[in-house]
Every structure is written in C-alpha cells, then in structure tokens.
Short mmCIF file of C-alpha atoms in Angstrom, two decimals:
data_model
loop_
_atom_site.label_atom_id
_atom_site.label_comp_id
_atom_site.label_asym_id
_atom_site.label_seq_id
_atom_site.Cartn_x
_atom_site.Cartn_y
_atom_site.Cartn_z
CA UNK N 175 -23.10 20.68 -2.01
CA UNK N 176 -24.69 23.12 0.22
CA UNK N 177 -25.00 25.95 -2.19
CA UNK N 178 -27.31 27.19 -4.93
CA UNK N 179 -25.91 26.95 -8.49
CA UNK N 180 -27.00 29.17 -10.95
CA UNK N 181 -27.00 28.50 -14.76
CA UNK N 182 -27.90 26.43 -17.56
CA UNK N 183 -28.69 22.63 -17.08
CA UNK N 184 -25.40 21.62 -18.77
CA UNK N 185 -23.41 24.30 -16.48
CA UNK N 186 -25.19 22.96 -13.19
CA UNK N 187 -24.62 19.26 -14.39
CA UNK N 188 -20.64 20.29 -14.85
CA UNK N 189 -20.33 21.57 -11.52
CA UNK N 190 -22.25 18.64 -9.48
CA UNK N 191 -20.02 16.46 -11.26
CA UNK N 192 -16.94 17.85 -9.78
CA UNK N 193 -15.27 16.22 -7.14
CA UNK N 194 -15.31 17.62 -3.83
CA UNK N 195 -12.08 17.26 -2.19
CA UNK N 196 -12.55 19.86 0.81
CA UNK N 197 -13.16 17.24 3.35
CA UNK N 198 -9.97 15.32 2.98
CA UNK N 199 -7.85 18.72 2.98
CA UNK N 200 -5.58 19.19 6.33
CA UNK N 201 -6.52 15.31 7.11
CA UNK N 202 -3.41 13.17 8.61
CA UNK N 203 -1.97 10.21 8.34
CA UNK N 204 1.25 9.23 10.33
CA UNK N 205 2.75 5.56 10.23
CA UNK N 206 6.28 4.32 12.08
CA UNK N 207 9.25 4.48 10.23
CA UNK N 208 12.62 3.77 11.69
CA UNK N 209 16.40 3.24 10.59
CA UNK N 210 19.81 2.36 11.87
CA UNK N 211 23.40 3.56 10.43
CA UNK N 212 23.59 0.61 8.16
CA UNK N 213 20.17 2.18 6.56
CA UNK N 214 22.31 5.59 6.71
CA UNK N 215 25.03 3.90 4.76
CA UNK N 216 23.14 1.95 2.14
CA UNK N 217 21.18 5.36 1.43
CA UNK N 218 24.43 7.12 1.07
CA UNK N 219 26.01 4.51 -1.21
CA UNK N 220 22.95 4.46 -3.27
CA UNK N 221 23.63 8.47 -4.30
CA UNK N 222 26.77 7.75 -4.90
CA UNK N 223 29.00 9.26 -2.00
CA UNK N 224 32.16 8.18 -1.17
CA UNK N 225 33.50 10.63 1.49
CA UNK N 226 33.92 8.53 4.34
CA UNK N 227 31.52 10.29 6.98
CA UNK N 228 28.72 9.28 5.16
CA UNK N 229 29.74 5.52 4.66
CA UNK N 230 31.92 4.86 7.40
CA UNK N 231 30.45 4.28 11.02
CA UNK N 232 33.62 4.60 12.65
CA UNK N 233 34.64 8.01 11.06
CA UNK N 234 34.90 10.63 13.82
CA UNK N 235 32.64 12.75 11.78
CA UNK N 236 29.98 10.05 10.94
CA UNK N 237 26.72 11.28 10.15
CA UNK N 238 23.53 10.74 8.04
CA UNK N 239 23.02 12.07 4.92
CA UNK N 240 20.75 15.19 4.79
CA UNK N 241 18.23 13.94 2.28
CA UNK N 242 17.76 10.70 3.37
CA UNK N 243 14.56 11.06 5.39
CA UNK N 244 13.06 11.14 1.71
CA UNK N 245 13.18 7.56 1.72
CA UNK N 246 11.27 6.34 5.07
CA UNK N 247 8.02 6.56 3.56
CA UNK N 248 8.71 3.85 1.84
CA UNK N 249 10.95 1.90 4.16
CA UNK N 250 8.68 2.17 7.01
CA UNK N 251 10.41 -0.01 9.75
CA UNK N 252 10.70 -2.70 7.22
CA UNK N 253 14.63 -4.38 6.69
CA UNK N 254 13.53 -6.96 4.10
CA UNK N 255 13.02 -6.10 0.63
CA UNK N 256 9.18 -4.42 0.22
CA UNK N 257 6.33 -4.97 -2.36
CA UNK N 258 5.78 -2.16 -4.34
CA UNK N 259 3.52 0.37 -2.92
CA UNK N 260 4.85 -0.73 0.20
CA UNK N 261 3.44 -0.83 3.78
CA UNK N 262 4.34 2.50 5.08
CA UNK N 263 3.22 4.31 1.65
CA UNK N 264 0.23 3.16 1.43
CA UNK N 265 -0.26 3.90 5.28
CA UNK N 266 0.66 7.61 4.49
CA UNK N 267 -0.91 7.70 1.06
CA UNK N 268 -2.99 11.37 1.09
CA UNK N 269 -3.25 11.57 -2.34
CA UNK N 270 -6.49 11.80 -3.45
CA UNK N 271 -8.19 9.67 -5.93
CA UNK N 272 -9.24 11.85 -8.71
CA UNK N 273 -11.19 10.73 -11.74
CA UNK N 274 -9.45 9.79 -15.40
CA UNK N 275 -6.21 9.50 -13.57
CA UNK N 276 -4.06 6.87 -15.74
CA UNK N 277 -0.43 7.74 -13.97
CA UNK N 278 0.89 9.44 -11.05
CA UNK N 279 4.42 11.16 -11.50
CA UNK N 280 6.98 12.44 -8.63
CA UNK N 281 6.81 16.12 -9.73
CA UNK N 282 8.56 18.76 -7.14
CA UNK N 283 10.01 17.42 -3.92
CA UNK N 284 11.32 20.19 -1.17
CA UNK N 285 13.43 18.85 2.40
CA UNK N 286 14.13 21.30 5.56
CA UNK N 287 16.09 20.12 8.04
CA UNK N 288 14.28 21.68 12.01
CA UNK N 289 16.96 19.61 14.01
CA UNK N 290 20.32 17.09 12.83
CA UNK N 291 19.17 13.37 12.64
CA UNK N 292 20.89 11.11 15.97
CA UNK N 293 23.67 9.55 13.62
CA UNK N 294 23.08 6.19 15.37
CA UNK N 295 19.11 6.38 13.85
CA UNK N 296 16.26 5.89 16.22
CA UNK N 297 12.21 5.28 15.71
CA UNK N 298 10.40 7.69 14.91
CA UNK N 299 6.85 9.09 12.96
CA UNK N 300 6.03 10.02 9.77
CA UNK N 301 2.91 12.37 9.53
CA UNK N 302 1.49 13.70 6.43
CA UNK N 303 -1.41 15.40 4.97
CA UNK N 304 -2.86 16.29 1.73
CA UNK N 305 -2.55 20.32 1.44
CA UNK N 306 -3.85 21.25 -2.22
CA UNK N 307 -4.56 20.29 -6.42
CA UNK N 308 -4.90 22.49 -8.83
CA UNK N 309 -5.06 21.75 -12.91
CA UNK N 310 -2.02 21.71 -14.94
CA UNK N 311 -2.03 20.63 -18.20
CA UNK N 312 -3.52 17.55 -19.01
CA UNK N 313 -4.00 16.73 -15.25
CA UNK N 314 -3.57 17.48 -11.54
CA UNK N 315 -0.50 18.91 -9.63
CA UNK N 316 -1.89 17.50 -6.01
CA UNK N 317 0.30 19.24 -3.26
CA UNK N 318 1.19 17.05 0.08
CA UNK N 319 3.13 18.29 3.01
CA UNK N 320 5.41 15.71 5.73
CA UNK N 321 6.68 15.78 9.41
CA UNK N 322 9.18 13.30 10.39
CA UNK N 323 9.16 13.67 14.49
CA UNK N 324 10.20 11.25 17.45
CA UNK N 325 7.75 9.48 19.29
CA UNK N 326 7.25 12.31 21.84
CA UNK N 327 6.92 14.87 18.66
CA UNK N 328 10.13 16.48 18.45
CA UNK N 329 10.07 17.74 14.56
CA UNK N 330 13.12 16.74 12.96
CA UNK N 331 12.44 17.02 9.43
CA UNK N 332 9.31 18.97 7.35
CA UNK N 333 9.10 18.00 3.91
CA UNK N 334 6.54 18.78 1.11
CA UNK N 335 5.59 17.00 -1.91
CA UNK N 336 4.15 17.75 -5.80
CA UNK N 337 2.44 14.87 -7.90
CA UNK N 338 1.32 14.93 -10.94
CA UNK N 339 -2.01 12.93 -11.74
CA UNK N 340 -1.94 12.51 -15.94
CA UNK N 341 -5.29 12.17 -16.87
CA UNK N 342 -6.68 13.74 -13.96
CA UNK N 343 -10.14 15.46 -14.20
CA UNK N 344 -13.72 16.82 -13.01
CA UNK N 345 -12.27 18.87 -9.80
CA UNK N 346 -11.77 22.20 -8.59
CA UNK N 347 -8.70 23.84 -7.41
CA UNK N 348 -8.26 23.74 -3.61
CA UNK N 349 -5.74 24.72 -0.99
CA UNK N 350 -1.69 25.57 -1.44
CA UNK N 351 0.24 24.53 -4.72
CA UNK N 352 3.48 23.74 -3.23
CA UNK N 353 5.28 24.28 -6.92
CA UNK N 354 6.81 27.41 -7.32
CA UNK N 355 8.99 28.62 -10.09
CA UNK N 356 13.08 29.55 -9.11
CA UNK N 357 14.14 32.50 -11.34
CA UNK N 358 17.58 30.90 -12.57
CA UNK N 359 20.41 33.65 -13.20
CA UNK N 360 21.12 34.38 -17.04
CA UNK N 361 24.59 33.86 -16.70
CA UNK N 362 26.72 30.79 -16.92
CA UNK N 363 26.89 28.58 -13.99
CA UNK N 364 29.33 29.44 -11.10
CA UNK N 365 30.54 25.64 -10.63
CA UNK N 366 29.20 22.92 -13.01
CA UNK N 367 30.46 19.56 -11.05
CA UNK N 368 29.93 16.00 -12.81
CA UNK N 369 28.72 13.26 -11.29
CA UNK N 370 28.89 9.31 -12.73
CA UNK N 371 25.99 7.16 -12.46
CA UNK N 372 26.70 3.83 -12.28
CA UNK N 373 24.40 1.22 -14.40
CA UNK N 374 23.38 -0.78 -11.42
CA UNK N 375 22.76 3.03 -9.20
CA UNK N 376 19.44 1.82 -9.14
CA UNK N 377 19.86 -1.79 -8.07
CA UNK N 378 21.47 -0.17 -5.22
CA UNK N 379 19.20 2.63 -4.21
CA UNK N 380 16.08 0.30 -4.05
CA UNK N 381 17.69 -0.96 -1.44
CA UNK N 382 16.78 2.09 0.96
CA UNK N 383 13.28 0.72 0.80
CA UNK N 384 11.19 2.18 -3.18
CA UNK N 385 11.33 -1.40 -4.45
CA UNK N 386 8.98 0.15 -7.69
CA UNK N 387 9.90 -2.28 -10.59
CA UNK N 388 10.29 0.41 -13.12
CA UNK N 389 13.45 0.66 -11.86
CA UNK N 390 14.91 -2.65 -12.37
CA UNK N 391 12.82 -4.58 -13.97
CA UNK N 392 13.14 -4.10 -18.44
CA UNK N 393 9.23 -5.29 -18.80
CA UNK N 394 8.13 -3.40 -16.43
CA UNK N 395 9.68 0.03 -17.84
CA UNK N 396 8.61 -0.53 -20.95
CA UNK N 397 5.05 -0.65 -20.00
CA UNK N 398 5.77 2.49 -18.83
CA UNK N 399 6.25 3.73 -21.89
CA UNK N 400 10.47 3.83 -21.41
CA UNK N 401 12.85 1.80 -23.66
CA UNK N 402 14.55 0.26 -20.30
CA UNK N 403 14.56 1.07 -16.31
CA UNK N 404 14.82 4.59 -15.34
CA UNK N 405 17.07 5.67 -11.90
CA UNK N 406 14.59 7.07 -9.19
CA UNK N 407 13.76 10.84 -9.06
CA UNK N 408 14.61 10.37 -5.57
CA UNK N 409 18.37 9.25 -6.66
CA UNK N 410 18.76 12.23 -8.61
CA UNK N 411 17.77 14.28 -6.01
CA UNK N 412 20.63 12.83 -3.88
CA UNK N 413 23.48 13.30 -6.39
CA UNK N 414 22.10 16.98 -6.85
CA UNK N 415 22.17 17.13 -3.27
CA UNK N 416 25.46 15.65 -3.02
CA UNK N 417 27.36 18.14 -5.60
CA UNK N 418 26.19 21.03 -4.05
CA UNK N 419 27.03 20.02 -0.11
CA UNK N 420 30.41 19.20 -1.71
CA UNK N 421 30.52 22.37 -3.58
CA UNK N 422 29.59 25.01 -1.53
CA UNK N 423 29.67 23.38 1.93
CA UNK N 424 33.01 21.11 2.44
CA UNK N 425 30.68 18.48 2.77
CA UNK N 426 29.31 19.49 5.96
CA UNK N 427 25.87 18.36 6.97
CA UNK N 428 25.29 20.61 9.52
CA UNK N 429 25.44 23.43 7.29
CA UNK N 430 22.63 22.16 5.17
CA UNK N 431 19.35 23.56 5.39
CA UNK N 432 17.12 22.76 2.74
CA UNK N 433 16.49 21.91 -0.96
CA UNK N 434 13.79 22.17 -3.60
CA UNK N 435 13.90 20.81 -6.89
CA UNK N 436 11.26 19.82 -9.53
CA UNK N 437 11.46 15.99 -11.87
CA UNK N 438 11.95 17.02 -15.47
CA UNK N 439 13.20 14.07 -17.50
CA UNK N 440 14.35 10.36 -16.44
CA UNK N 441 17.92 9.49 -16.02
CA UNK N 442 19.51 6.26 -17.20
CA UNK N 443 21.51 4.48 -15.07
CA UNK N 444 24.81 4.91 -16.37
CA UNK N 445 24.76 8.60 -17.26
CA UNK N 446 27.05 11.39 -16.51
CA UNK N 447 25.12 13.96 -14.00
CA UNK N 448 26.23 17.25 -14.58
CA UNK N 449 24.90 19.61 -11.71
CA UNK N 450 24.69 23.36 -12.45
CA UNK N 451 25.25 25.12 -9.84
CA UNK N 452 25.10 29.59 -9.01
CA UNK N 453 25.49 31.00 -5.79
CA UNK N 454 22.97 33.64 -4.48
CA UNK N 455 23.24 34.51 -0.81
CA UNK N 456 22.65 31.89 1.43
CA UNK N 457 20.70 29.74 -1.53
CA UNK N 458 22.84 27.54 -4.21
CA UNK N 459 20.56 27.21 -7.23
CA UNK N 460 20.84 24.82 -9.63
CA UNK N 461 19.63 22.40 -12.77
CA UNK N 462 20.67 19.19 -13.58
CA UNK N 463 21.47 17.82 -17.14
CA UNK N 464 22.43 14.73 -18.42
CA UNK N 465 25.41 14.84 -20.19
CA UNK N 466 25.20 12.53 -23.13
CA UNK N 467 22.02 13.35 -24.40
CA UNK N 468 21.95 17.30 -22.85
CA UNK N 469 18.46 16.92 -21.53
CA UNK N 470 17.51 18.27 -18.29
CA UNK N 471 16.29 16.38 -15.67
CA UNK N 472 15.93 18.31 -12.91
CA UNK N 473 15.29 22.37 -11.92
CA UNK N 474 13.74 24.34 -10.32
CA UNK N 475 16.51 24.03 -7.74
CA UNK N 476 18.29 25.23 -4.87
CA UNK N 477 19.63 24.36 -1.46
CA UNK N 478 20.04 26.72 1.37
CA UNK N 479 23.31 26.32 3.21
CA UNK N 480 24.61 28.19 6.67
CA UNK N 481 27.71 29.68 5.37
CA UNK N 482 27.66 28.77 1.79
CA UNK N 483 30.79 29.61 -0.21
CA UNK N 484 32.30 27.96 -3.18
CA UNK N 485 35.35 25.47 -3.16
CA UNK N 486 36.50 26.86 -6.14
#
C-alpha cells in the first residue's frame, strides 16, 4: 500500500492484511470458443424445447436459442466430452482468489443480445474481465462481466456474471456489484406456465460442454453436501428462458433482448418447473418454483422482449 494508515496496532495489522484486488480489476482474458447447429440443437434439447426451429436444421425458421452463448465458456471449441473446469474456463477464469474461500456458487447470471447469432454457428471470442466483490454474508459476491465477438470484434453477445465465494474473507469492497434487486409486483402472476424436467435433463445438458460431476455423478453431489445430483443453474435458466419466449413472444428469437435472474435453490432432475411470470412494459418478470416441494429456485427475474404481449 501506498498510503498512511492511522490507528491502533491491531487496526493497522487488519487493514495490511486485506487483500488488494485493484490491480486485477478491468484485466481481460479472452479464449476461442466456437459452435455449429448440432451444438445449437443439443443446447436446445438440453432446456427442454421442442418447437421445431430450435431443434430442427431444416425448419425454415431455424435458429439458435437466445441463451445459449451461456454455455461456450465452457465448451470452448472443444466437441469431445471436457474435464471439469474445462479448457476454455479456466482460460477465462477472472475470479479472484480470495482467502477462506471453501466453495464458489453460480449466483446472478444476466444475457443481452447486441446482434442475432449466424444460425449456421461460426468461431468466435470470448472476452471477460473481473469488474467488482463486495461482502455478503458469510462471503464474497465477486462481479464478472463477458463479450462474445467474431474474430474481427463484432459484439454479438454482452453478458455479466455474480459468484458467490462461501467462506470468503480479509478484502475490501471494489468496483460494480452486478446484483441488483427486481421489485416483483404484489399481485398474482399474469401467466404461471409449467415446465417438466426430465430425470436425465442433466445427462443431456452436460452435453453443451459444463461436464461438473455434481451433476451426474451421486458421490460427487453428496460431497457437496446434496442427497443426489442437482440440474445446472444454467438449465434452469433455459427453461425460465424458454416459458417466457413462449409466453410473451410466440417463440420468436428475434424479439428477445435480454434476461437477468439470480440461483436460489437447486432443482432435481425430474421436477415440475413452474415459471411465474407478470408483464411490465417491455420487461416480463418472473420467479421460478419447484412444484413438488414449493421452493424457489430462481428470481430476481425478467426478460426484455421487442413487442412483448401475452398468449393468453
């Protein structure tokens, strides 16, 4: 530090101890990711959609499914099946290390779409940076922000990121704290649509390219403290995704613009989704329960859609 500290010994020991993350903040990392429209497909299949432009190449109206840019950070341009962190996340990996740290969590994720995706796929770049932490709780929120751009830097995709460090200590809060709360209306949900999970959804969604064993493997889960594998946060996401496009935009892609949502509780493969969903302008908010145990696993949500209007 370049700075005079005032205070008693035990004060000025406290704040020398601190870890100083300033130098690393803004810093980027970008790696290669790429994907074809069988990638499209298996994403789409893994979130459960069954309309026939999002798993059918030859559909007149084929395209790729909005949120499934999520997923190159882990696929990289990698086809095979991946080790767990794999390749491409730990070549984008701008999470700091901070001290007591004993778990990190997928907290808030948030997805705007700059320009469509080229149905047919393409190469591309993936560039990220670490943007902010701040304490919560018994840990650190640590804030990351994402560009997915072609090769010449067209920006297709921004996305942002919020992880939570258990156990994280000694540091001070920097930079932006991408979680923000989403007052949700006190009245009943416009449209409530439910959504099956299937008991192998996760066997399937790994397949996009987060190969993490909690999700398949039983020993593995319950080391992680859960009585058998959880889906992905990621999946969830989708399905949320998925009701609301259906919803409130006829299942266009091209009217959807963004979404935001915040991890509250696992889902087991094999549960009911129920997605609830109000309408405020252009912006479809919404939570997401689980439906035989009534716990919710997602909120904090919305999605912004050109020309949103209900089905209903």
């Amino acid at each position: 530090y370049q700075r005079r500290v005032h205070g008693t010994l035990s004060e000025c020991l406290f704040f020398f101890a601190m870890a100083d993350l300033s130098h690393l903040l803004g810093q980027e990392k970008s790696v290669a990711v790429s994907f074809n429209r069988r990638d499209a497909i298996l994403y789409a299949l893994g979130i459960g959609c069954k309309e026939l432009p999002f798993v059918y190449e030859l559909d007149p109206n084929f395209a790729v499914f909005p949120t499934y840019p999520f997923v190159l950070a882990f696929k990289g341009t990698d086809s095979d099946v991946l080790d767990f962190p794999s390749p491409a996340l730990n070549a984008t990996n701008v999470v700091p290390p901070l001290k007591g740290t004993r778990v990190l969590l997928d907290g808030e994720r948030h997805l705007e779409v700059v320009a469509p995706l080229p149905k047919e796929g393409g190469d591309f770049v993936l560039r990220s940076k670490f943007v902010g932490v701040h304490a919560k709780g018994k840990g650190a929120t640590v804030s990351t922000v994402s560009e997915l751009c072609s090769r010449e830097g067209k920006v297709f995709i921004r996305m942002e990121g919020s992880s939570f460090l258990v156990g994280a200590k000694d540091f001070q809060d920097l930079g932006r704290n991408i979680s923000q709360p989403t007052a949700m209306p006190s009245r009943t949900p416009d449209v409530v649509e439910a959504s099956v999970t299937s008991a192998e959804q996760a066997h399937i969604y790994r397949l996009s390219g987060d190969y993490n064993p909690l999700h398949i493997c039983p020993d593995t889960a319950k080391m992680g403290g859960f009585k058998e594998p959880i889906l992905h946060g990621l999946c969830t996401l989708g399905f949320a995704a998925r009701a609301v496009l259906k919803c409130y935009g006829a299942n266009d892609p091209q009217r959807f613009k963004a979404i935001h949502v915040r991890f509250t509780a696992p889902v087991i493969p094999g549960e009911t989704l129920l997605t609830e969903m109000w309408q405020e302008g252009a912006r479809v908010l919404f939570n997401v329960k689980s439906k035989e145990r009534g716990v919710v696993v997602a909120n904090n949500g919305y999605v912004v859609l050109q020309d949103a209007r209900s089905r209903l």
